[in-house]
């Protein structure tokens, strides 16, 4: 590894600044489990890149890692724009919310996600109101969420819902309510006593509402979930407690996050809700009374629903459900509203903290938390009886409780027949939307494995990608990879591809294209590499395959897709970014030559059409679309960069695949995990529930050699005769910024030949003296100075655009007008509406975080590691940042020995998940069923 400098200019050091997010004082075990929380203020970083892969901040650049904040009375800090930030927690929180919204609305664009969610709620409201009309039920379409059932006459639609004696609505009023929802005059939220969550689970879990009464605790030693199955509460869910109090009063308007309604509080509020103004004015009125900034108004209304003002007046701690608000700020808000009645023993405060802590855990990547860790965190927040708080949350259905078997090192895996043998278990608590997504993924993957039928070992009549001598066949596949049609070069009686239509349990299963075993073997024999041949053979035998490998290994899934399309299958490959799609299309074009003869050359663009982005595939903008049953019209799907696949997107994807289809999860296990909670790819690999193919194709060149060593925990010196890898020391953050600008603007273009627009800077977080904000400001001043007339942007600025929270693409500003900011992202024009131009959606993009950079590559990369970043470094962060470079990597670093120590000793930040256990249980059950059969 060369330590030569590309430029010998003398450094211009400046005063260093703090870089990484600091932890709160006296952090508990739960705070460690939930990730670093960070304090508010402009001097702290958004965390060491991303709120989930490392610390809580800057995940994919959706929002500021930490926002410059002023202090308002009542202990609520306002950002420079008046918004409250949470040291980067907003980014990952928004990422989770967006994944929920995408799952609930079939991956519609982020700008439409709220509307789609409202549409679902409106449909529910209409159905509920109609049912209530027939049955005289006031709970479905009556009160908009009063503090007590029957506490007042429900208001009719348009303010004219008259109540009949006994609190029931008249038929005319209910009919008016239905018409108001159907016409769009009123929001559906106003007709429910509890608002549906802001973002629901995916697929079957979407929009699921938990019945009051809570979740039954599973029997000890049984690794089952306690879900909202309608059973009455049973044994204590939290050790050390025998019963939970009954707190079932509905929350006015709901809290938008699935949290329970607060328990009845004996102290009267200082004012009633009658004096509140309607709509946003009422929300603004309550926020002002509590000392919160008015800039929180819209965000609060979006989170808490139409009756947000009444909800906050009844329970001030519901402010904690608003993204970016921290407990101390919610406490100050509650003190301002409640006065002397406010105290740490208030049950409403405890319930809000339970939900908030689990949300923070999700930001750090956990799908659940162990009960002792959550109890310790509640005690840290001065909750006098944490066990009581957890029991209440469980009883009210706000939290799900699980008992998962604990595997001992070297011990046997749990099997379905070992019910009499007692096993150690761990008690986990989690939010329902993540639990449902995790179980939906496990069930869906098990379904793909169990419904798959291996191909028959029959001799093809005249098809397959190659003949006995390995020469390409002359039959052709349709442009989109569909079944060969007569007259297209394939005989009508082609036995190499058969329609597999069967009936299971009297339910017809859609026909799936199934080439013969002989045809698959011929395709494997023609594969361009041994690893590609192994992958093709695995795909022939299983409905789920895990494939691991680095950048060069992407040619192997491309060969599988090309082979499958030559066999007549509808095969596609999905990536997370447009850059990944472009690279996959290039590999597909190369692989297509292996499986297509001159007489059957694919139509122009066929290879490119087989490469799609995952968001485009799920939304229907790219790929084959959906069939009449709503399933994706494909037979084989390869998902590349699988470590970036979060739980809720995975749940939607798996539920969209029909029985008998093949799913290949392919990715580099060394990179950072997803921005959302979970570690799907790692759990699938650990569960060993399906065939696994490890690529033997290494990445070449000095950068590839360096990254390969990092992947196994070694930071090696590599020979770089062409200065492919250069290390530049930096004494402090100021010098790091200076050196970075010098490299991008002058040294790399001059010495390496890579222009500035093709050089990407990757740093540890958004905040701090060497974060993305500081680096982007310096790079803009050098590369594209301007006044920033369009929301801080000028034509020619490089930007990082987040079409949906948790997803980032790079682009360039082309202009602005009344419609908004115009961008060019990977050749596609994008218009960001004026009201959305801000750090949550678009920010300068000369410098990005490693989470933002994951899934993309550039000819040259400058990785910036200032001294303050030492505490947050992990092997996965270093691996991800360094492996983004294709030809040249410069490392500006001031962490000294912390870098090799992180590579050798800190693989990744742990995440608490349940998917591995769930997959192992499915595997054990399938094995037991096969033995019994």
mmCIF file of C-alpha atoms in Angstrom, residues 379-658:
data_model
loop_
_atom_site.group_PDB
_atom_site.id
_atom_site.type_symbol
_atom_site.label_atom_id
_atom_site.label_comp_id
_atom_site.label_asym_id
_atom_site.label_seq_id
_atom_site.Cartn_x
_atom_site.Cartn_y
_atom_site.Cartn_z
ATOM 1 C CA UNK A 379 -34.884 2.372 34.828
ATOM 2 C CA UNK A 380 -32.247 4.624 33.255
ATOM 3 C CA UNK A 381 -35.087 6.959 32.261
ATOM 4 C CA UNK A 382 -36.348 7.152 35.862
ATOM 5 C CA UNK A 383 -39.376 4.895 35.358
ATOM 6 C CA UNK A 384 -40.037 3.741 38.955
ATOM 7 C CA UNK A 385 -41.450 0.298 38.077
ATOM 8 C CA UNK A 386 -40.094 -0.963 34.719
ATOM 9 C CA UNK A 387 -41.713 -4.388 35.123
ATOM 10 C CA UNK A 388 -45.114 -2.793 35.587
ATOM 11 C CA UNK A 389 -44.555 -0.615 32.512
ATOM 12 C CA UNK A 390 -43.654 -3.620 30.379
ATOM 13 C CA UNK A 391 -46.627 -5.619 31.627
ATOM 14 C CA UNK A 392 -48.950 -2.760 30.753
ATOM 15 C CA UNK A 393 -47.457 -2.400 27.273
ATOM 16 C CA UNK A 394 -47.840 -6.137 26.672
ATOM 17 C CA UNK A 395 -51.391 -6.253 28.006
ATOM 18 C CA UNK A 396 -52.448 -3.381 25.752
ATOM 19 C CA UNK A 397 -50.903 -4.961 22.665
ATOM 20 C CA UNK A 398 -48.363 -2.245 22.045
ATOM 21 C CA UNK A 399 -45.493 -4.685 22.479
ATOM 22 C CA UNK A 400 -45.207 -8.321 21.430
ATOM 23 C CA UNK A 401 -43.383 -10.819 23.590
ATOM 24 C CA UNK A 402 -41.466 -13.847 22.340
ATOM 25 C CA UNK A 403 -39.527 -16.677 23.889
ATOM 26 C CA UNK A 404 -36.830 -17.884 21.534
ATOM 27 C CA UNK A 405 -34.643 -20.887 22.153
ATOM 28 C CA UNK A 406 -31.019 -20.086 22.900
ATOM 29 C CA UNK A 407 -28.484 -22.178 21.062
ATOM 30 C CA UNK A 408 -25.491 -23.222 23.105
ATOM 31 C CA UNK A 409 -22.121 -23.383 21.307
ATOM 32 C CA UNK A 410 -21.625 -26.877 19.978
ATOM 33 C CA UNK A 411 -25.123 -27.889 20.989
ATOM 34 C CA UNK A 412 -27.661 -29.553 18.763
ATOM 35 C CA UNK A 413 -30.161 -27.498 16.901
ATOM 36 C CA UNK A 414 -33.725 -27.509 18.292
ATOM 37 C CA UNK A 415 -35.992 -29.960 16.533
ATOM 38 C CA UNK A 416 -39.733 -30.215 16.392
ATOM 39 C CA UNK A 417 -39.709 -33.493 18.324
ATOM 40 C CA UNK A 418 -37.772 -32.204 21.329
ATOM 41 C CA UNK A 419 -40.784 -30.759 23.147
ATOM 42 C CA UNK A 420 -40.081 -32.755 26.312
ATOM 43 C CA UNK A 421 -36.482 -31.584 26.479
ATOM 44 C CA UNK A 422 -36.246 -28.224 28.211
ATOM 45 C CA UNK A 423 -34.142 -25.655 26.419
ATOM 46 C CA UNK A 424 -32.879 -22.277 27.579
ATOM 47 C CA UNK A 425 -34.856 -19.395 26.151
ATOM 48 C CA UNK A 426 -34.525 -15.654 25.954
ATOM 49 C CA UNK A 427 -37.477 -13.306 26.348
ATOM 50 C CA UNK A 428 -37.666 -10.734 23.570
ATOM 51 C CA UNK A 429 -39.940 -7.733 23.216
ATOM 52 C CA UNK A 430 -40.646 -5.978 19.940
ATOM 53 C CA UNK A 431 -43.001 -3.761 17.981
ATOM 54 C CA UNK A 432 -45.647 -5.577 16.012
ATOM 55 C CA UNK A 433 -44.766 -4.246 12.564
ATOM 56 C CA UNK A 434 -41.204 -5.523 12.741
ATOM 57 C CA UNK A 435 -42.269 -8.832 14.286
ATOM 58 C CA UNK A 436 -44.883 -9.355 11.588
ATOM 59 C CA UNK A 437 -42.417 -8.487 8.839
ATOM 60 C CA UNK A 438 -39.830 -10.877 10.245
ATOM 61 C CA UNK A 439 -42.338 -13.717 10.500
ATOM 62 C CA UNK A 440 -43.710 -12.931 7.060
ATOM 63 C CA UNK A 441 -40.209 -13.247 5.615
ATOM 64 C CA UNK A 442 -39.622 -16.546 7.415
ATOM 65 C CA UNK A 443 -42.974 -17.964 6.291
ATOM 66 C CA UNK A 444 -42.446 -16.780 2.727
ATOM 67 C CA UNK A 445 -38.960 -18.227 2.416
ATOM 68 C CA UNK A 446 -40.181 -21.519 3.881
ATOM 69 C CA UNK A 447 -43.035 -21.510 1.356
ATOM 70 C CA UNK A 448 -40.607 -21.098 -1.549
ATOM 71 C CA UNK A 449 -38.578 -24.029 -0.246
ATOM 72 C CA UNK A 450 -41.552 -26.288 0.464
ATOM 73 C CA UNK A 451 -43.536 -25.622 -2.715
ATOM 74 C CA UNK A 452 -40.563 -26.052 -5.028
ATOM 75 C CA UNK A 453 -40.526 -29.211 -7.122
ATOM 76 C CA UNK A 454 -37.254 -30.432 -8.530
ATOM 77 C CA UNK A 455 -37.186 -30.822 -12.308
ATOM 78 C CA UNK A 456 -37.810 -34.237 -13.781
ATOM 79 C CA UNK A 457 -34.823 -36.057 -15.181
ATOM 80 C CA UNK A 458 -36.085 -36.257 -18.750
ATOM 81 C CA UNK A 459 -34.238 -35.950 -22.009
ATOM 82 C CA UNK A 460 -35.009 -32.779 -23.967
ATOM 83 C CA UNK A 461 -36.298 -33.184 -27.474
ATOM 84 C CA UNK A 462 -34.610 -30.170 -28.987
ATOM 85 C CA UNK A 463 -33.810 -27.450 -26.498
ATOM 86 C CA UNK A 464 -31.476 -26.342 -23.812
ATOM 87 C CA UNK A 465 -28.760 -23.798 -24.012
ATOM 88 C CA UNK A 466 -26.164 -26.199 -25.349
ATOM 89 C CA UNK A 467 -25.918 -29.530 -27.057
ATOM 90 C CA UNK A 468 -23.872 -32.491 -25.909
ATOM 91 C CA UNK A 469 -20.755 -30.882 -27.265
ATOM 92 C CA UNK A 470 -21.397 -27.676 -25.399
ATOM 93 C CA UNK A 471 -22.291 -25.657 -28.501
ATOM 94 C CA UNK A 472 -25.068 -23.075 -28.202
ATOM 95 C CA UNK A 473 -28.506 -24.237 -29.225
ATOM 96 C CA UNK A 474 -30.403 -22.468 -31.976
ATOM 97 C CA UNK A 475 -33.754 -22.112 -30.242
ATOM 98 C CA UNK A 476 -34.594 -18.686 -28.984
ATOM 99 C CA UNK A 477 -36.344 -17.287 -25.943
ATOM 100 C CA UNK A 478 -38.744 -14.368 -26.109
ATOM 101 C CA UNK A 479 -37.371 -10.911 -25.546
ATOM 102 C CA UNK A 480 -38.620 -10.761 -21.956
ATOM 103 C CA UNK A 481 -37.551 -14.249 -21.005
ATOM 104 C CA UNK A 482 -41.015 -15.772 -21.329
ATOM 105 C CA UNK A 483 -41.847 -19.260 -22.626
ATOM 106 C CA UNK A 484 -40.788 -19.958 -26.206
ATOM 107 C CA UNK A 485 -43.586 -19.576 -28.693
ATOM 108 C CA UNK A 486 -44.104 -21.818 -31.724
ATOM 109 C CA UNK A 487 -42.391 -20.330 -34.711
ATOM 110 C CA UNK A 488 -39.727 -18.599 -32.610
ATOM 111 C CA UNK A 489 -37.181 -21.318 -33.155
ATOM 112 C CA UNK A 490 -38.445 -23.684 -30.435
ATOM 113 C CA UNK A 491 -40.506 -26.784 -31.325
ATOM 114 C CA UNK A 492 -44.038 -26.989 -30.021
ATOM 115 C CA UNK A 493 -43.278 -30.308 -28.361
ATOM 116 C CA UNK A 494 -40.295 -29.030 -26.395
ATOM 117 C CA UNK A 495 -39.953 -31.300 -23.388
ATOM 118 C CA UNK A 496 -37.031 -29.377 -21.965
ATOM 119 C CA UNK A 497 -39.531 -26.854 -20.600
ATOM 120 C CA UNK A 498 -42.776 -28.088 -19.071
ATOM 121 C CA UNK A 499 -45.721 -26.345 -17.481
ATOM 122 C CA UNK A 500 -46.026 -27.544 -13.895
ATOM 123 C CA UNK A 501 -49.649 -27.058 -12.892
ATOM 124 C CA UNK A 502 -50.841 -28.887 -9.796
ATOM 125 C CA UNK A 503 -53.432 -28.675 -7.054
ATOM 126 C CA UNK A 504 -52.476 -28.637 -3.392
ATOM 127 C CA UNK A 505 -55.213 -28.804 -0.760
ATOM 128 C CA UNK A 506 -57.820 -28.073 -3.440
ATOM 129 C CA UNK A 507 -56.114 -24.725 -4.235
ATOM 130 C CA UNK A 508 -54.903 -24.420 -7.831
ATOM 131 C CA UNK A 509 -51.261 -23.427 -8.115
ATOM 132 C CA UNK A 510 -50.309 -21.183 -11.010
ATOM 133 C CA UNK A 511 -48.282 -22.850 -13.731
ATOM 134 C CA UNK A 512 -44.533 -22.417 -13.347
ATOM 135 C CA UNK A 513 -42.072 -22.997 -16.117
ATOM 136 C CA UNK A 514 -39.818 -25.918 -15.226
ATOM 137 C CA UNK A 515 -36.943 -26.980 -17.500
ATOM 138 C CA UNK A 516 -35.770 -30.548 -17.242
ATOM 139 C CA UNK A 517 -32.813 -31.624 -15.134
ATOM 140 C CA UNK A 518 -30.924 -32.421 -18.327
ATOM 141 C CA UNK A 519 -31.449 -28.910 -19.635
ATOM 142 C CA UNK A 520 -30.233 -27.408 -16.361
ATOM 143 C CA UNK A 521 -27.134 -29.585 -16.448
ATOM 144 C CA UNK A 522 -26.400 -28.502 -19.999
ATOM 145 C CA UNK A 523 -26.696 -24.879 -18.916
ATOM 146 C CA UNK A 524 -24.287 -25.500 -16.033
ATOM 147 C CA UNK A 525 -21.802 -27.175 -18.362
ATOM 148 C CA UNK A 526 -21.797 -24.087 -20.570
ATOM 149 C CA UNK A 527 -21.289 -21.686 -17.644
ATOM 150 C CA UNK A 528 -18.362 -19.260 -17.933
ATOM 151 C CA UNK A 529 -16.840 -20.247 -14.556
ATOM 152 C CA UNK A 530 -16.980 -23.118 -12.055
ATOM 153 C CA UNK A 531 -18.720 -20.901 -9.499
ATOM 154 C CA UNK A 532 -21.374 -19.926 -12.037
ATOM 155 C CA UNK A 533 -21.911 -23.601 -12.882
ATOM 156 C CA UNK A 534 -22.339 -24.417 -9.194
ATOM 157 C CA UNK A 535 -24.895 -21.622 -8.826
ATOM 158 C CA UNK A 536 -26.888 -22.843 -11.846
ATOM 159 C CA UNK A 537 -26.974 -26.389 -10.472
ATOM 160 C CA UNK A 538 -28.140 -25.096 -7.077
ATOM 161 C CA UNK A 539 -30.928 -23.099 -8.739
ATOM 162 C CA UNK A 540 -32.081 -26.233 -10.511
ATOM 163 C CA UNK A 541 -32.577 -28.040 -7.191
ATOM 164 C CA UNK A 542 -34.010 -25.427 -4.815
ATOM 165 C CA UNK A 543 -36.487 -22.583 -4.614
ATOM 166 C CA UNK A 544 -34.154 -20.517 -2.377
ATOM 167 C CA UNK A 545 -30.414 -20.090 -2.815
ATOM 168 C CA UNK A 546 -27.888 -17.890 -1.020
ATOM 169 C CA UNK A 547 -24.908 -16.763 -3.088
ATOM 170 C CA UNK A 548 -21.939 -14.913 -1.608
ATOM 171 C CA UNK A 549 -19.180 -13.049 -3.364
ATOM 172 C CA UNK A 550 -17.615 -9.644 -3.979
ATOM 173 C CA UNK A 551 -17.829 -7.382 -7.019
ATOM 174 C CA UNK A 552 -16.289 -9.788 -9.528
ATOM 175 C CA UNK A 553 -18.720 -12.496 -8.402
ATOM 176 C CA UNK A 554 -21.675 -10.504 -9.796
ATOM 177 C CA UNK A 555 -20.956 -12.181 -13.134
ATOM 178 C CA UNK A 556 -22.185 -15.477 -11.656
ATOM 179 C CA UNK A 557 -25.811 -14.505 -10.945
ATOM 180 C CA UNK A 558 -25.768 -12.768 -14.342
ATOM 181 C CA UNK A 559 -24.807 -16.088 -15.926
ATOM 182 C CA UNK A 560 -27.656 -17.788 -14.042
ATOM 183 C CA UNK A 561 -30.171 -15.218 -15.325
ATOM 184 C CA UNK A 562 -28.908 -15.587 -18.886
ATOM 185 C CA UNK A 563 -29.076 -19.384 -18.671
ATOM 186 C CA UNK A 564 -32.577 -19.352 -17.206
ATOM 187 C CA UNK A 565 -33.840 -16.988 -19.913
ATOM 188 C CA UNK A 566 -32.311 -19.239 -22.556
ATOM 189 C CA UNK A 567 -34.248 -22.121 -21.007
ATOM 190 C CA UNK A 568 -37.480 -20.183 -21.435
ATOM 191 C CA UNK A 569 -37.851 -18.935 -17.862
ATOM 192 C CA UNK A 570 -38.933 -15.434 -16.977
ATOM 193 C CA UNK A 571 -35.755 -14.526 -15.103
ATOM 194 C CA UNK A 572 -34.783 -11.114 -13.762
ATOM 195 C CA UNK A 573 -32.117 -9.553 -11.561
ATOM 196 C CA UNK A 574 -32.911 -6.762 -9.092
ATOM 197 C CA UNK A 575 -30.469 -4.278 -7.576
ATOM 198 C CA UNK A 576 -30.945 -1.466 -5.076
ATOM 199 C CA UNK A 577 -29.470 1.378 -7.140
ATOM 200 C CA UNK A 578 -29.471 2.496 -10.789
ATOM 201 C CA UNK A 579 -25.685 2.086 -10.780
ATOM 202 C CA UNK A 580 -26.069 -1.528 -9.700
ATOM 203 C CA UNK A 581 -28.640 -2.074 -12.421
ATOM 204 C CA UNK A 582 -26.221 -0.697 -15.027
ATOM 205 C CA UNK A 583 -23.422 -2.983 -13.860
ATOM 206 C CA UNK A 584 -25.743 -6.008 -13.852
ATOM 207 C CA UNK A 585 -26.942 -5.210 -17.389
ATOM 208 C CA UNK A 586 -23.310 -5.122 -18.522
ATOM 209 C CA UNK A 587 -22.697 -8.585 -17.031
ATOM 210 C CA UNK A 588 -25.918 -9.892 -18.569
ATOM 211 C CA UNK A 589 -24.884 -8.699 -22.011
ATOM 212 C CA UNK A 590 -21.604 -10.597 -21.648
ATOM 213 C CA UNK A 591 -23.303 -13.742 -20.320
ATOM 214 C CA UNK A 592 -25.955 -13.760 -23.056
ATOM 215 C CA UNK A 593 -23.289 -14.597 -25.664
ATOM 216 C CA UNK A 594 -22.655 -17.889 -23.896
ATOM 217 C CA UNK A 595 -26.246 -19.073 -24.141
ATOM 218 C CA UNK A 596 -27.419 -17.597 -27.454
ATOM 219 C CA UNK A 597 -26.358 -18.619 -30.939
ATOM 220 C CA UNK A 598 -26.125 -16.254 -33.913
ATOM 221 C CA UNK A 599 -29.471 -17.452 -35.285
ATOM 222 C CA UNK A 600 -31.214 -16.713 -32.028
ATOM 223 C CA UNK A 601 -29.593 -13.525 -30.840
ATOM 224 C CA UNK A 602 -31.742 -11.662 -28.289
ATOM 225 C CA UNK A 603 -33.470 -8.516 -29.359
ATOM 226 C CA UNK A 604 -31.640 -5.242 -28.613
ATOM 227 C CA UNK A 605 -32.168 -4.191 -25.028
ATOM 228 C CA UNK A 606 -33.247 -7.649 -23.830
ATOM 229 C CA UNK A 607 -30.328 -7.955 -21.402
ATOM 230 C CA UNK A 608 -30.951 -4.478 -20.047
ATOM 231 C CA UNK A 609 -34.641 -5.260 -19.490
ATOM 232 C CA UNK A 610 -33.720 -8.263 -17.352
ATOM 233 C CA UNK A 611 -31.900 -5.910 -14.954
ATOM 234 C CA UNK A 612 -34.225 -3.849 -12.757
ATOM 235 C CA UNK A 613 -34.130 -1.924 -9.524
ATOM 236 C CA UNK A 614 -35.944 -3.520 -6.609
ATOM 237 C CA UNK A 615 -38.130 -0.475 -5.997
ATOM 238 C CA UNK A 616 -39.047 -0.304 -9.680
ATOM 239 C CA UNK A 617 -39.884 -4.009 -9.745
ATOM 240 C CA UNK A 618 -42.189 -3.839 -6.727
ATOM 241 C CA UNK A 619 -43.860 -0.656 -7.964
ATOM 242 C CA UNK A 620 -44.429 -2.092 -11.436
ATOM 243 C CA UNK A 621 -42.322 0.552 -13.201
ATOM 244 C CA UNK A 622 -39.730 -2.022 -14.262
ATOM 245 C CA UNK A 623 -39.704 -5.713 -14.987
ATOM 246 C CA UNK A 624 -42.529 -8.087 -15.906
ATOM 247 C CA UNK A 625 -45.322 -6.558 -13.828
ATOM 248 C CA UNK A 626 -47.829 -8.667 -11.918
ATOM 249 C CA UNK A 627 -50.168 -11.443 -12.983
ATOM 250 C CA UNK A 628 -53.898 -11.704 -12.353
ATOM 251 C CA UNK A 629 -53.251 -13.013 -8.840
ATOM 252 C CA UNK A 630 -51.057 -10.036 -7.934
ATOM 253 C CA UNK A 631 -47.837 -12.068 -7.961
ATOM 254 C CA UNK A 632 -44.770 -10.939 -9.884
ATOM 255 C CA UNK A 633 -44.946 -12.531 -13.332
ATOM 256 C CA UNK A 634 -41.572 -14.233 -13.154
ATOM 257 C CA UNK A 635 -40.097 -17.665 -12.517
ATOM 258 C CA UNK A 636 -36.662 -16.756 -11.174
ATOM 259 C CA UNK A 637 -35.495 -13.628 -9.388
ATOM 260 C CA UNK A 638 -31.970 -12.776 -8.311
ATOM 261 C CA UNK A 639 -31.652 -10.015 -5.704
ATOM 262 C CA UNK A 640 -28.157 -8.566 -5.719
ATOM 263 C CA UNK A 641 -26.637 -6.622 -2.822
ATOM 264 C CA UNK A 642 -28.858 -8.726 -0.554
ATOM 265 C CA UNK A 643 -27.290 -7.416 2.708
ATOM 266 C CA UNK A 644 -29.052 -4.084 2.034
ATOM 267 C CA UNK A 645 -32.464 -5.800 1.927
ATOM 268 C CA UNK A 646 -34.459 -4.727 5.000
ATOM 269 C CA UNK A 647 -37.171 -6.818 6.632
ATOM 270 C CA UNK A 648 -40.240 -4.974 5.439
ATOM 271 C CA UNK A 649 -39.132 -4.690 1.823
ATOM 272 C CA UNK A 650 -38.160 -8.367 1.937
ATOM 273 C CA UNK A 651 -41.589 -9.292 3.294
ATOM 274 C CA UNK A 652 -43.303 -7.495 0.427
ATOM 275 C CA UNK A 653 -40.954 -9.091 -2.084
ATOM 276 C CA UNK A 654 -41.347 -12.659 -0.802
ATOM 277 C CA UNK A 655 -45.114 -12.348 -0.614
ATOM 278 C CA UNK A 656 -45.070 -11.216 -4.257
ATOM 279 C CA UNK A 657 -43.456 -14.456 -5.458
ATOM 280 C CA UNK A 658 -45.684 -17.320 -6.500
#
